[in-house]
CSV table of C-alpha atoms in Angstrom, one decimal:
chain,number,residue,atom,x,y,z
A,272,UNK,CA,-41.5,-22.7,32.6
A,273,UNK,CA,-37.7,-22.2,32.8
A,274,UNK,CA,-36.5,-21.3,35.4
A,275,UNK,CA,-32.7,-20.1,34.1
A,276,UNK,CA,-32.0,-17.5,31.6
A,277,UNK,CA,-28.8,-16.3,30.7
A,278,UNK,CA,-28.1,-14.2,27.6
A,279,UNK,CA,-27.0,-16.5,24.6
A,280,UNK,CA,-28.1,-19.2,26.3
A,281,UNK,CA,-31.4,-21.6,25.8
A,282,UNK,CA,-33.5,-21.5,29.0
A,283,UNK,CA,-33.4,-24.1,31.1
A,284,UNK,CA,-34.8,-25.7,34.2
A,285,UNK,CA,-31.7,-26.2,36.5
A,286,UNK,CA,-33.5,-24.7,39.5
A,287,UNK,CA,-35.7,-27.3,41.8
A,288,UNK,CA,-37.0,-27.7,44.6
A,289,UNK,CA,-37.1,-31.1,46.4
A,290,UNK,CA,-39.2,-32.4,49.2
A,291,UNK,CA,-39.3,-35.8,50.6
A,292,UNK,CA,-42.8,-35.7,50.9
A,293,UNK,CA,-44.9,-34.3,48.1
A,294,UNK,CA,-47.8,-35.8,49.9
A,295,UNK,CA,-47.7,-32.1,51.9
A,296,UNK,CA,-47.1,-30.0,49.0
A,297,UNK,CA,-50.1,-27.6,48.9
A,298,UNK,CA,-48.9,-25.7,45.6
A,299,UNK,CA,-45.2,-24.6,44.1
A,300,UNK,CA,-44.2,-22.4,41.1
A,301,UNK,CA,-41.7,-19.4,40.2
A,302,UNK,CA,-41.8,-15.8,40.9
A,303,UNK,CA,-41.6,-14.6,37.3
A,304,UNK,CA,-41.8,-10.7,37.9
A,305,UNK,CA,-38.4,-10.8,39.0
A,306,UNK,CA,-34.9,-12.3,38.5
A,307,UNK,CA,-31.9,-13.5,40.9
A,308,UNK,CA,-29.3,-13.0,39.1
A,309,UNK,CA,-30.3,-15.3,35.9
A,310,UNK,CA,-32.8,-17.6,37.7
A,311,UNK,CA,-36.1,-17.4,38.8
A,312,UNK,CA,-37.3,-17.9,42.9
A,313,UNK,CA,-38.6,-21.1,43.4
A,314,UNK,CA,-41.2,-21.4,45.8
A,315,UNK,CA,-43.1,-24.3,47.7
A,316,UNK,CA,-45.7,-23.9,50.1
A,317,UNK,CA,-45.6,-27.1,52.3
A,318,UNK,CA,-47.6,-27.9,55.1
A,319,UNK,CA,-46.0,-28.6,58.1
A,320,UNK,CA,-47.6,-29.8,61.2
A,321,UNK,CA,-45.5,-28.7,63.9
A,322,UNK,CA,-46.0,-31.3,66.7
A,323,UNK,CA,-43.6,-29.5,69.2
A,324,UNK,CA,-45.1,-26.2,68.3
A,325,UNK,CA,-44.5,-23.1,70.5
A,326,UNK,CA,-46.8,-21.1,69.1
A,327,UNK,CA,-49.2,-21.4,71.7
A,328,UNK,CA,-50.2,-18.5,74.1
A,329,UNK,CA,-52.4,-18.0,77.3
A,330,UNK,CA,-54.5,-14.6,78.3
A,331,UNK,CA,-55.2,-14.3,82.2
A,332,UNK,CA,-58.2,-16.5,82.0
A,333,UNK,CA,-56.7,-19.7,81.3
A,334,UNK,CA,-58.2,-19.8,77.4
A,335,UNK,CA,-55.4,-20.5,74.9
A,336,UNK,CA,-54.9,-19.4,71.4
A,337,UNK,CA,-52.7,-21.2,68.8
A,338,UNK,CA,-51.7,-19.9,65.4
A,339,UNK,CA,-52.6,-22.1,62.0
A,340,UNK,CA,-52.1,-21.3,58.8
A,341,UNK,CA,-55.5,-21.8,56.2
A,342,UNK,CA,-54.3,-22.4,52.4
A,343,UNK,CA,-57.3,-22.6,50.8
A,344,UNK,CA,-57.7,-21.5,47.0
A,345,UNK,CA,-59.5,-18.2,48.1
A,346,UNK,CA,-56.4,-17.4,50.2
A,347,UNK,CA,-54.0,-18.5,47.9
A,348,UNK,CA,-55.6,-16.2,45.2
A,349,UNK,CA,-55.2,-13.5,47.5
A,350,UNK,CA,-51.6,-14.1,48.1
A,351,UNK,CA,-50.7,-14.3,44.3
A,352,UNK,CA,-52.6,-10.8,43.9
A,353,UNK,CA,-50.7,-9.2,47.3
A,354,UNK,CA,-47.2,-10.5,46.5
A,355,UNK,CA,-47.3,-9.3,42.5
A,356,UNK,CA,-48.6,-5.9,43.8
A,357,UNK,CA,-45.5,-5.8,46.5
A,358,UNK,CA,-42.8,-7.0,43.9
A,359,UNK,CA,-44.0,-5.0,41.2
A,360,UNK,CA,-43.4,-1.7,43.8
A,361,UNK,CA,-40.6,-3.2,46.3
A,362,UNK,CA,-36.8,-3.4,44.6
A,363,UNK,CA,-34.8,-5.9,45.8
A,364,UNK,CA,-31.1,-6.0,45.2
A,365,UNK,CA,-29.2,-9.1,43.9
A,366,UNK,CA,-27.2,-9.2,47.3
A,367,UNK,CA,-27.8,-11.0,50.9
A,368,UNK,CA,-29.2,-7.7,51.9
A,369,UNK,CA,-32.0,-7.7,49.0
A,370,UNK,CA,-32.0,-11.2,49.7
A,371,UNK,CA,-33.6,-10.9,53.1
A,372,UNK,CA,-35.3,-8.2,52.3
A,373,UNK,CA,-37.1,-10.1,49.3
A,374,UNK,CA,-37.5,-13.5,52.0
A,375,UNK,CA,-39.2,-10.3,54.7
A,376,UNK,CA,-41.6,-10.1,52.3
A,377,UNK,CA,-43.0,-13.0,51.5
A,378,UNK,CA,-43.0,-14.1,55.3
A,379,UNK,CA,-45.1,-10.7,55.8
A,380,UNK,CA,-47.6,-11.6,52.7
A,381,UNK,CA,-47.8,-15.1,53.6
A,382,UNK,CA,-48.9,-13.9,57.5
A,383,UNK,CA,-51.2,-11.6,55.9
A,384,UNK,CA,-53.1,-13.7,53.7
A,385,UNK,CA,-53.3,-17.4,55.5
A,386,UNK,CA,-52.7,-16.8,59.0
A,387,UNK,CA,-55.5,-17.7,61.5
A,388,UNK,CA,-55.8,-18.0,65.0
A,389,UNK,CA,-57.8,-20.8,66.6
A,390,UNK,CA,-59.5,-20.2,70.2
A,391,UNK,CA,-59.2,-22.7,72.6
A,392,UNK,CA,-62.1,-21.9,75.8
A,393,UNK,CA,-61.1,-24.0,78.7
A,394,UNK,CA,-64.2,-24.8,80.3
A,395,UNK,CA,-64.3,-24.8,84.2
């Protein structure tokens, strides 16, 4: 797929993401419903395992929860359905504003569809 096209141009595929470790790459691709300017988004989903993580938390008990993210094809299904239904209703402008907005979005679809929380019962 190209991922540039500019009017009296021939599309091209200038746009790339790199990784150093493709190892960890769980699935990448373009967001064709919409445009930046003439190029497509690029997106990687890339599993990182966060050694220092912070994302920890305790209740009064002493049990701990952390938060994980699950990627399997089910879930990834379910995020290519939720994000085409958002992008074909949600504008986004061609500016830093629309930008974030557009970056807001994904982050919110992506917590939506593969974010799990794993209990951790301290036994006594």
């Amino acid at each position: 797929l190209p991922t540039h096209e500019k009017p009296g141009c021939d599309s091209s595929c200038i746009d790339n993401i790199f990784v150093s470790d493709v190892d960890y790459v769980i699935a990448s691709g373009l967001l064709t419903d919409m445009k930046v300017s003439h190029h497509y988004p690029n997106v990687c989903f890339y599993d990182i395992i966060d050694t220092n993580s912070n994302n920890k938390t305790s209740d009064d008990t002493g049990d701990s929860s952390s938060t994980h993210y699950d990627y399997c094809e089910s879930h990834i299904i379910e995020f290519n359905t939720r994000l085409s239904q958002k992008l074909s209703v949600d504008k986004f402008s061609a500016d830093e504003s629309g930008f974030a907005k557009f970056i807001e979005c994904i982050n919110n679809t992506m917590d939506e569809c593969f974010k799990i929380t794993c209990q951790t019962v301290k036994l006594s």
